[in-house]
Amino acid sequence: MSATTMPTPAATEGLKLFELAAADPEVRFSPHCWKTRMALAHKGLDANRVPWRFSDKQELAFSGQGFVPVMVDQGEVVSDSWQIALHLEQRYPERPSLFGSADAVPLARFVNAWADGVMLGAIAKVILVDIHRHIDVRDKEYFRTSREKRFGAPLEAVAADTASRLAELRAALAPLRSVLGHQEFVCGASPGYADYCVFGMFMWARCISGIELLAPDDKLVPWRERLLDAFGGMARQAAIAAKS
Ligand SMILES: N[C@@H](CCC(=O)N[C@@H](CS)C(=O)NCC(=O)O)C(=O)O
């Protein structure tokens, strides 16, 4: 049985994962938290998943920083999705490998950096207003202020021209499209952590926005479908924010 056909496991005792939640606590939309969800499923693990909001910074004080995902594994605290992936690989070597081999870790690091550096900003420009609409009322002011500072303009102005923003995103995805024209997954014949770094970005948009990022005939669609179906359809079944 390959990693992705393994059924979604039951919650694993001793593993706790703090995940960003929308106003609806079932909607967990952070791209980085999705990388970790997929990594856990790949390892056949699950965690007690705790909803966290931007305004709950003090709840992460124990981790020494203020961003999610934060994972607690048998009392050991690990923050940052990349560090969590490395931790899971090291702590659970007998379970399916996230990277294939130690030699492949640097390349996965590049894919993660590409997803964070190129995809995240391009997708944000499409879905910022939807994120603001669906987050908890206590988070709205912080989100608006911090993101308007980051993008240098009001959220509505950044996301105003959806067609142009989508065209920019789709152009930026060309390298991914080229790779997936030759192979089933970024990692080759079966998915690995590099796939989850990219897929997490799509899950971010899927969970929080009604806007479809890809054209129906995009070569990336079949790859995304395969990952939505992985682990017993875990990602496909994830709660999404109610369209309004
Ligand atoms: N490099 C970090 C990034 C984590 C990150 O930016 N998390 C966001 C949620 S997607 C967050 O916690 N933001 C809190 C804030 O903006 O105050 C990782 O990969 O885990």
PDB file of C-alpha atoms and ligand atoms in Angstrom:
ATOM      1  CA  MET A   1       0.000   0.000   0.000  1.00  0.00           C
ATOM      2  CA  SER A   2       1.460   3.376  -0.968  1.00  0.00           C
ATOM      3  CA  ALA A   3       1.455   6.276   1.493  1.00  0.00           C
ATOM      4  CA  THR A   4      -1.445   8.018  -0.234  1.00  0.00           C
ATOM      5  CA  THR A   5      -3.785   5.023  -0.339  1.00  0.00           C
ATOM      6  CA  MET A   6      -3.442   4.552   3.396  1.00  0.00           C
ATOM      7  CA  PRO A   7      -6.715   5.455   5.113  1.00  0.00           C
ATOM      8  CA  THR A   8      -6.775   8.543   7.296  1.00  0.00           C
ATOM      9  CA  PRO A   9      -5.500   7.386  10.675  1.00  0.00           C
ATOM     10  CA  ALA A  10      -7.150   7.923  14.019  1.00  0.00           C
ATOM     11  CA  ALA A  11      -5.833  10.729  16.230  1.00  0.00           C
ATOM     12  CA  THR A  12      -2.469   9.794  17.618  1.00  0.00           C
ATOM     13  CA  GLU A  13      -2.017  10.132  21.318  1.00  0.00           C
ATOM     14  CA  GLY A  14       0.617  12.687  22.234  1.00  0.00           C
ATOM     15  CA  LEU A  15       0.516  14.667  18.971  1.00  0.00           C
ATOM     16  CA  LYS A  16      -1.068  18.101  19.059  1.00  0.00           C
ATOM     17  CA  LEU A  17      -1.229  20.544  16.155  1.00  0.00           C
ATOM     18  CA  PHE A  18      -2.223  24.210  16.402  1.00  0.00           C
ATOM     19  CA  GLU A  19      -3.885  25.250  13.137  1.00  0.00           C
ATOM     20  CA  LEU A  20      -5.180  28.589  11.881  1.00  0.00           C
ATOM     21  CA  ALA A  21      -9.002  28.598  11.892  1.00  0.00           C
ATOM     22  CA  ALA A  22     -11.566  30.857  10.245  1.00  0.00           C
ATOM     23  CA  ALA A  23     -14.632  32.211  12.063  1.00  0.00           C
ATOM     24  CA  ASP A  24     -15.989  28.692  11.592  1.00  0.00           C
ATOM     25  CA  PRO A  25     -13.506  26.718  13.707  1.00  0.00           C
ATOM     26  CA  GLU A  26     -13.835  23.715  11.379  1.00  0.00           C
ATOM     27  CA  VAL A  27     -12.360  25.728   8.499  1.00  0.00           C
ATOM     28  CA  ARG A  28      -8.580  25.303   8.747  1.00  0.00           C
ATOM     29  CA  PHE A  29      -7.112  27.258   5.873  1.00  0.00           C
ATOM     30  CA  SER A  30      -3.443  28.019   6.485  1.00  0.00           C
ATOM     31  CA  PRO A  31      -1.212  26.844   3.602  1.00  0.00           C
ATOM     32  CA  HIS A  32       1.589  25.997   6.035  1.00  0.00           C
ATOM     33  CA  CYS A  33      -0.744  24.033   8.297  1.00  0.00           C
ATOM     34  CA  TRP A  34      -1.908  22.109   5.232  1.00  0.00           C
ATOM     35  CA  LYS A  35       1.684  21.147   4.459  1.00  0.00           C
ATOM     36  CA  THR A  36       1.828  19.664   7.954  1.00  0.00           C
ATOM     37  CA  ARG A  37      -1.588  17.945   7.679  1.00  0.00           C
ATOM     38  CA  MET A  38      -0.460  16.207   4.493  1.00  0.00           C
ATOM     39  CA  ALA A  39       2.912  15.305   6.005  1.00  0.00           C
ATOM     40  CA  LEU A  40       1.221  13.745   9.034  1.00  0.00           C
ATOM     41  CA  ALA A  41      -1.152  11.758   6.811  1.00  0.00           C
ATOM     42  CA  HIS A  42       1.783  10.615   4.657  1.00  0.00           C
ATOM     43  CA  LYS A  43       3.398   9.252   7.810  1.00  0.00           C
ATOM     44  CA  GLY A  44       0.124   7.586   8.793  1.00  0.00           C
ATOM     45  CA  LEU A  45      -0.186   9.918  11.768  1.00  0.00           C
ATOM     46  CA  ASP A  46      -2.849  12.293  12.943  1.00  0.00           C
ATOM     47  CA  ALA A  47      -2.908  14.841  15.690  1.00  0.00           C
ATOM     48  CA  ASN A  48      -5.291  16.442  18.082  1.00  0.00           C
ATOM     49  CA  ARG A  49      -5.916  19.504  15.909  1.00  0.00           C
ATOM     50  CA  VAL A  50      -6.471  22.684  17.904  1.00  0.00           C
ATOM     51  CA  PRO A  51      -8.100  25.719  16.218  1.00  0.00           C
ATOM     52  CA  TRP A  52      -6.040  28.885  16.614  1.00  0.00           C
ATOM     53  CA  ARG A  53      -6.771  32.471  15.615  1.00  0.00           C
ATOM     54  CA  PHE A  54      -4.476  35.425  14.834  1.00  0.00           C
ATOM     55  CA  SER A  55      -5.653  37.093  18.049  1.00  0.00           C
ATOM     56  CA  ASP A  56      -4.648  34.073  20.167  1.00  0.00           C
ATOM     57  CA  LYS A  57      -0.921  34.869  20.112  1.00  0.00           C
ATOM     58  CA  GLN A  58      -0.586  34.243  23.852  1.00  0.00           C
ATOM     59  CA  GLU A  59      -1.701  30.629  23.339  1.00  0.00           C
ATOM     60  CA  LEU A  60       1.508  30.034  21.375  1.00  0.00           C
ATOM     61  CA  ALA A  61       3.757  31.701  23.953  1.00  0.00           C
ATOM     62  CA  PHE A  62       5.003  28.253  25.035  1.00  0.00           C
ATOM     63  CA  SER A  63       6.552  27.860  21.540  1.00  0.00           C
ATOM     64  CA  GLY A  64       8.538  31.104  21.782  1.00  0.00           C
ATOM     65  CA  GLN A  65       7.002  32.577  18.615  1.00  0.00           C
ATOM     66  CA  GLY A  66       3.621  33.574  17.225  1.00  0.00           C
ATOM     67  CA  PHE A  67       3.002  31.613  14.015  1.00  0.00           C
ATOM     68  CA  VAL A  68       1.271  28.341  13.191  1.00  0.00           C
ATOM     69  CA  PRO A  69       1.669  25.494  12.605  1.00  0.00           C
ATOM     70  CA  VAL A  70       3.005  24.522  16.008  1.00  0.00           C
ATOM     71  CA  MET A  71       3.207  20.842  16.803  1.00  0.00           C
ATOM     72  CA  VAL A  72       3.711  19.231  20.175  1.00  0.00           C
ATOM     73  CA  ASP A  73       4.985  15.672  19.855  1.00  0.00           C
ATOM     74  CA  GLN A  74       5.216  13.780  23.153  1.00  0.00           C
ATOM     75  CA  GLY A  75       5.970  17.092  24.885  1.00  0.00           C
ATOM     76  CA  GLU A  76       8.507  18.280  22.297  1.00  0.00           C
ATOM     77  CA  VAL A  77       7.488  21.618  20.747  1.00  0.00           C
ATOM     78  CA  VAL A  78       8.249  22.191  17.054  1.00  0.00           C
ATOM     79  CA  SER A  79       7.175  25.292  15.153  1.00  0.00           C
ATOM     80  CA  ASP A  80       7.474  26.117  11.429  1.00  0.00           C
ATOM     81  CA  SER A  81       6.092  23.675   8.871  1.00  0.00           C
ATOM     82  CA  TRP A  82       9.521  22.912   7.402  1.00  0.00           C
ATOM     83  CA  GLN A  83      10.978  22.093  10.829  1.00  0.00           C
ATOM     84  CA  ILE A  84       7.927  19.944  11.557  1.00  0.00           C
ATOM     85  CA  ALA A  85       8.490  17.953   8.339  1.00  0.00           C
ATOM     86  CA  LEU A  86      12.135  17.374   9.293  1.00  0.00           C
ATOM     87  CA  HIS A  87      11.068  16.383  12.792  1.00  0.00           C
ATOM     88  CA  LEU A  88       8.495  13.869  11.512  1.00  0.00           C
ATOM     89  CA  GLU A  89      11.033  12.340   9.137  1.00  0.00           C
ATOM     90  CA  GLN A  90      13.591  11.971  11.909  1.00  0.00           C
ATOM     91  CA  ARG A  91      11.197  10.826  14.637  1.00  0.00           C
ATOM     92  CA  TYR A  92       9.267   8.311  12.498  1.00  0.00           C
ATOM     93  CA  PRO A  93      11.874   6.786  10.144  1.00  0.00           C
ATOM     94  CA  GLU A  94      10.017   3.472   9.978  1.00  0.00           C
ATOM     95  CA  ARG A  95       6.986   5.177   8.375  1.00  0.00           C
ATOM     96  CA  PRO A  96       6.819   6.258   4.666  1.00  0.00           C
ATOM     97  CA  SER A  97       9.516   8.819   3.916  1.00  0.00           C
ATOM     98  CA  LEU A  98       8.464  12.393   3.175  1.00  0.00           C
ATOM     99  CA  PHE A  99      11.549  13.063   1.085  1.00  0.00           C
ATOM    100  CA  GLY A 100      12.491   9.683  -0.406  1.00  0.00           C
ATOM    101  CA  SER A 101      16.037   9.949   0.884  1.00  0.00           C
ATOM    102  CA  ALA A 102      18.218  12.327   2.868  1.00  0.00           C
ATOM    103  CA  ASP A 103      19.788  13.461  -0.428  1.00  0.00           C
ATOM    104  CA  ALA A 104      16.415  14.777  -1.617  1.00  0.00           C
ATOM    105  CA  VAL A 105      15.846  17.096   1.376  1.00  0.00           C
ATOM    106  CA  PRO A 106      17.681  20.128  -0.110  1.00  0.00           C
ATOM    107  CA  LEU A 107      15.586  19.956  -3.295  1.00  0.00           C
ATOM    108  CA  ALA A 108      12.367  19.783  -1.257  1.00  0.00           C
ATOM    109  CA  ARG A 109      13.627  22.822   0.652  1.00  0.00           C
ATOM    110  CA  PHE A 110      13.885  24.656  -2.665  1.00  0.00           C
ATOM    111  CA  VAL A 111      10.329  23.702  -3.650  1.00  0.00           C
ATOM    112  CA  ASN A 112       9.098  24.890  -0.247  1.00  0.00           C
ATOM    113  CA  ALA A 113      10.919  28.197  -0.695  1.00  0.00           C
ATOM    114  CA  TRP A 114       9.472  28.551  -4.213  1.00  0.00           C
ATOM    115  CA  ALA A 115       5.944  27.886  -2.963  1.00  0.00           C
ATOM    116  CA  ASP A 116       6.367  30.382  -0.120  1.00  0.00           C
ATOM    117  CA  GLY A 117       8.223  32.971  -2.188  1.00  0.00           C
ATOM    118  CA  VAL A 118       6.304  32.854  -5.471  1.00  0.00           C
ATOM    119  CA  MET A 119       2.965  31.087  -5.041  1.00  0.00           C
ATOM    120  CA  LEU A 120       1.959  32.505  -1.671  1.00  0.00           C
ATOM    121  CA  GLY A 121       2.130  36.151  -2.713  1.00  0.00           C
ATOM    122  CA  ALA A 122       0.456  35.512  -6.063  1.00  0.00           C
ATOM    123  CA  ILE A 123      -2.438  33.598  -4.455  1.00  0.00           C
ATOM    124  CA  ALA A 124      -2.757  36.118  -1.632  1.00  0.00           C
ATOM    125  CA  LYS A 125      -3.434  38.833  -4.208  1.00  0.00           C
ATOM    126  CA  VAL A 126      -6.427  36.791  -5.405  1.00  0.00           C
ATOM    127  CA  ILE A 127      -7.954  35.743  -2.064  1.00  0.00           C
ATOM    128  CA  LEU A 128      -7.070  38.468   0.474  1.00  0.00           C
ATOM    129  CA  VAL A 129     -10.592  39.884   0.576  1.00  0.00           C
ATOM    130  CA  ASP A 130     -12.124  36.419   0.987  1.00  0.00           C
ATOM    131  CA  ILE A 131      -9.758  35.672   3.864  1.00  0.00           C
ATOM    132  CA  HIS A 132     -10.765  38.902   5.562  1.00  0.00           C
ATOM    133  CA  ARG A 133     -14.439  38.078   5.025  1.00  0.00           C
ATOM    134  CA  HIS A 134     -14.217  34.623   6.605  1.00  0.00           C
ATOM    135  CA  ILE A 135     -11.882  35.084   9.569  1.00  0.00           C
ATOM    136  CA  ASP A 136     -13.102  35.598  13.091  1.00  0.00           C
ATOM    137  CA  VAL A 137     -14.347  39.083  13.888  1.00  0.00           C
ATOM    138  CA  ARG A 138     -11.575  39.451  16.511  1.00  0.00           C
ATOM    139  CA  ASP A 139      -8.952  38.868  13.795  1.00  0.00           C
ATOM    140  CA  LYS A 140     -10.244  41.248  11.170  1.00  0.00           C
ATOM    141  CA  GLU A 141      -8.506  44.454  12.201  1.00  0.00           C
ATOM    142  CA  TYR A 142      -5.132  42.780  12.782  1.00  0.00           C
ATOM    143  CA  PHE A 143      -5.349  40.964   9.452  1.00  0.00           C
ATOM    144  CA  ARG A 144      -6.279  44.089   7.526  1.00  0.00           C
ATOM    145  CA  THR A 145      -3.601  46.268   9.134  1.00  0.00           C
ATOM    146  CA  SER A 146      -0.775  43.730   8.869  1.00  0.00           C
ATOM    147  CA  ARG A 147      -1.563  42.666   5.292  1.00  0.00           C
ATOM    148  CA  GLU A 148      -2.165  46.202   4.017  1.00  0.00           C
ATOM    149  CA  LYS A 149       1.237  47.115   5.418  1.00  0.00           C
ATOM    150  CA  ARG A 150       2.776  44.086   3.679  1.00  0.00           C
ATOM    151  CA  PHE A 151       1.134  44.759   0.295  1.00  0.00           C
ATOM    152  CA  GLY A 152       1.259  48.541   0.516  1.00  0.00           C
ATOM    153  CA  ALA A 153      -2.409  49.029  -0.405  1.00  0.00           C
ATOM    154  CA  PRO A 154      -5.945  48.368   0.868  1.00  0.00           C
ATOM    155  CA  LEU A 155      -6.957  44.687   0.608  1.00  0.00           C
ATOM    156  CA  GLU A 156      -9.737  45.556  -1.820  1.00  0.00           C
ATOM    157  CA  ALA A 157      -7.283  47.388  -4.093  1.00  0.00           C
ATOM    158  CA  VAL A 158      -4.754  44.523  -4.067  1.00  0.00           C
ATOM    159  CA  ALA A 159      -7.441  41.983  -5.015  1.00  0.00           C
ATOM    160  CA  ALA A 160      -9.528  44.279  -7.222  1.00  0.00           C
ATOM    161  CA  ASP A 161      -8.646  42.920 -10.652  1.00  0.00           C
ATOM    162  CA  THR A 162      -9.188  39.176 -10.166  1.00  0.00           C
ATOM    163  CA  ALA A 163      -8.696  38.316 -13.852  1.00  0.00           C
ATOM    164  CA  SER A 164      -5.269  39.982 -13.977  1.00  0.00           C
ATOM    165  CA  ARG A 165      -4.197  38.511 -10.623  1.00  0.00           C
ATOM    166  CA  LEU A 166      -5.234  35.024 -11.812  1.00  0.00           C
ATOM    167  CA  ALA A 167      -3.337  35.484 -15.072  1.00  0.00           C
ATOM    168  CA  GLU A 168      -0.203  36.438 -13.110  1.00  0.00           C
ATOM    169  CA  LEU A 169      -0.571  33.434 -10.826  1.00  0.00           C
ATOM    170  CA  ARG A 170      -1.124  31.017 -13.715  1.00  0.00           C
ATOM    171  CA  ALA A 171       1.961  32.376 -15.504  1.00  0.00           C
ATOM    172  CA  ALA A 172       4.015  31.935 -12.322  1.00  0.00           C
ATOM    173  CA  LEU A 173       2.961  28.276 -12.186  1.00  0.00           C
ATOM    174  CA  ALA A 174       4.625  27.497 -15.548  1.00  0.00           C
ATOM    175  CA  PRO A 175       7.588  25.556 -14.045  1.00  0.00           C
ATOM    176  CA  LEU A 176       5.204  23.363 -12.075  1.00  0.00           C
ATOM    177  CA  ARG A 177       3.073  22.785 -15.160  1.00  0.00           C
ATOM    178  CA  SER A 178       6.127  21.813 -17.137  1.00  0.00           C
ATOM    179  CA  VAL A 179       7.223  19.249 -14.515  1.00  0.00           C
ATOM    180  CA  LEU A 180       3.753  17.770 -14.089  1.00  0.00           C
ATOM    181  CA  GLY A 181       3.440  17.339 -17.853  1.00  0.00           C
ATOM    182  CA  HIS A 182       6.082  14.601 -17.516  1.00  0.00           C
ATOM    183  CA  GLN A 183       5.308  12.949 -14.186  1.00  0.00           C
ATOM    184  CA  GLU A 184       2.411  12.259 -11.860  1.00  0.00           C
ATOM    185  CA  PHE A 185       3.786  14.164  -8.887  1.00  0.00           C
ATOM    186  CA  VAL A 186       6.436  16.780  -8.153  1.00  0.00           C
ATOM    187  CA  CYS A 187       8.362  14.006  -6.395  1.00  0.00           C
ATOM    188  CA  GLY A 188       7.944  11.561  -9.302  1.00  0.00           C
ATOM    189  CA  ALA A 189       5.708   8.498  -9.369  1.00  0.00           C
ATOM    190  CA  SER A 190       4.349   9.063  -5.874  1.00  0.00           C
ATOM    191  CA  PRO A 191       3.846  12.197  -3.799  1.00  0.00           C
ATOM    192  CA  GLY A 192       6.205  13.522  -1.182  1.00  0.00           C
ATOM    193  CA  TYR A 193       6.762  16.600   0.894  1.00  0.00           C
ATOM    194  CA  ALA A 194       7.579  18.805  -2.120  1.00  0.00           C
ATOM    195  CA  ASP A 195       4.094  18.038  -3.467  1.00  0.00           C
ATOM    196  CA  TYR A 196       2.549  19.010  -0.146  1.00  0.00           C
ATOM    197  CA  CYS A 197       4.438  22.338  -0.081  1.00  0.00           C
ATOM    198  CA  VAL A 198       2.742  23.297  -3.346  1.00  0.00           C
ATOM    199  CA  PHE A 199      -0.587  21.595  -2.655  1.00  0.00           C
ATOM    200  CA  GLY A 200      -0.895  23.418   0.685  1.00  0.00           C
ATOM    201  CA  MET A 201      -1.118  26.662  -1.285  1.00  0.00           C
ATOM    202  CA  PHE A 202      -4.069  25.326  -3.284  1.00  0.00           C
ATOM    203  CA  MET A 203      -5.775  24.114  -0.113  1.00  0.00           C
ATOM    204  CA  TRP A 204      -5.453  27.613   1.330  1.00  0.00           C
ATOM    205  CA  ALA A 205      -7.544  29.014  -1.547  1.00  0.00           C
ATOM    206  CA  ARG A 206      -9.930  26.051  -1.618  1.00  0.00           C
ATOM    207  CA  CYS A 207     -10.809  26.361   2.083  1.00  0.00           C
ATOM    208  CA  ILE A 208     -11.250  30.119   2.295  1.00  0.00           C
ATOM    209  CA  SER A 209     -12.242  31.392  -1.154  1.00  0.00           C
ATOM    210  CA  GLY A 210     -14.757  30.492  -3.841  1.00  0.00           C
ATOM    211  CA  ILE A 211     -12.310  31.621  -6.541  1.00  0.00           C
ATOM    212  CA  GLU A 212     -10.957  28.787  -8.714  1.00  0.00           C
ATOM    213  CA  LEU A 213      -7.230  29.322  -9.218  1.00  0.00           C
ATOM    214  CA  LEU A 214      -6.784  27.069 -12.245  1.00  0.00           C
ATOM    215  CA  ALA A 215      -8.403  26.996 -15.681  1.00  0.00           C
ATOM    216  CA  PRO A 216     -10.384  23.754 -16.214  1.00  0.00           C
ATOM    217  CA  ASP A 217      -7.888  22.482 -18.809  1.00  0.00           C
ATOM    218  CA  ASP A 218      -4.791  23.297 -16.737  1.00  0.00           C
ATOM    219  CA  LYS A 219      -2.391  20.345 -16.549  1.00  0.00           C
ATOM    220  CA  LEU A 220      -2.158  20.960 -12.818  1.00  0.00           C
ATOM    221  CA  VAL A 221      -5.800  20.006 -12.263  1.00  0.00           C
ATOM    222  CA  PRO A 222      -5.291  16.191 -12.464  1.00  0.00           C
ATOM    223  CA  TRP A 223      -2.329  16.437 -10.050  1.00  0.00           C
ATOM    224  CA  ARG A 224      -4.426  18.506  -7.623  1.00  0.00           C
ATOM    225  CA  GLU A 225      -7.289  16.002  -7.933  1.00  0.00           C
ATOM    226  CA  ARG A 226      -4.929  13.135  -7.088  1.00  0.00           C
ATOM    227  CA  LEU A 227      -3.862  14.879  -3.894  1.00  0.00           C
ATOM    228  CA  LEU A 228      -7.444  15.797  -2.978  1.00  0.00           C
ATOM    229  CA  ASP A 229      -8.178  12.062  -3.196  1.00  0.00           C
ATOM    230  CA  ALA A 230      -5.077  10.974  -1.263  1.00  0.00           C
ATOM    231  CA  PHE A 231      -5.388   9.540   2.242  1.00  0.00           C
ATOM    232  CA  GLY A 232      -9.012   8.559   1.795  1.00  0.00           C
ATOM    233  CA  GLY A 233      -9.976  11.983   0.422  1.00  0.00           C
ATOM    234  CA  MET A 234      -8.807  13.812   3.543  1.00  0.00           C
ATOM    235  CA  ALA A 235      -8.217  17.158   1.784  1.00  0.00           C
ATOM    236  CA  ARG A 236     -11.333  16.912  -0.387  1.00  0.00           C
ATOM    237  CA  GLN A 237     -13.489  16.387   2.716  1.00  0.00           C
ATOM    238  CA  ALA A 238     -11.983  19.326   4.617  1.00  0.00           C
ATOM    239  CA  ALA A 239     -14.429  22.032   5.670  1.00  0.00           C
ATOM    240  CA  ILE A 240     -14.565  25.060   3.405  1.00  0.00           C
ATOM    241  CA  ALA A 241     -15.844  28.533   4.258  1.00  0.00           C
ATOM    242  CA  ALA A 242     -19.480  29.043   3.330  1.00  0.00           C
ATOM    243  CA  LYS A 243     -19.779  31.018   0.088  1.00  0.00           C
ATOM    244  CA  SER A 244     -21.348  34.425   0.640  1.00  0.00           C
TER     245      SER A 244
HETATM  246  N1  LIG B   1       7.522  29.729   7.716  1.00  0.00           N
HETATM  247  C1  LIG B   1       6.359  29.458   8.527  1.00  0.00           C
HETATM  248  C2  LIG B   1       5.255  30.432   8.203  1.00  0.00           C
HETATM  249  C3  LIG B   1       4.100  30.306   9.168  1.00  0.00           C
HETATM  250  C4  LIG B   1       3.033  31.362   8.934  1.00  0.00           C
HETATM  251  O1  LIG B   1       3.260  32.410   8.306  1.00  0.00           O
HETATM  252  N2  LIG B   1       1.858  31.089   9.488  1.00  0.00           N
HETATM  253  C5  LIG B   1       0.757  32.034   9.429  1.00  0.00           C
HETATM  254  C6  LIG B   1      -0.546  31.317   9.135  1.00  0.00           C
HETATM  255  S1  LIG B   1      -0.568  30.788   7.458  1.00  0.00           S
HETATM  256  C7  LIG B   1       0.623  32.691  10.773  1.00  0.00           C
HETATM  257  O2  LIG B   1       0.679  32.013  11.790  1.00  0.00           O
HETATM  258  N3  LIG B   1       0.454  34.011  10.805  1.00  0.00           N
HETATM  259  C8  LIG B   1       0.296  34.714  12.042  1.00  0.00           C
HETATM  260  C9  LIG B   1       0.352  36.183  11.820  1.00  0.00           C
HETATM  261  O3  LIG B   1       0.399  36.630  10.672  1.00  0.00           O
HETATM  262  O4  LIG B   1       0.336  36.887  12.812  1.00  0.00           O
HETATM  263  C10 LIG B   1       5.938  28.001   8.325  1.00  0.00           C
HETATM  264  O5  LIG B   1       6.244  27.424   7.265  1.00  0.00           O
HETATM  265  O6  LIG B   1       5.342  27.407   9.229  1.00  0.00           O
END
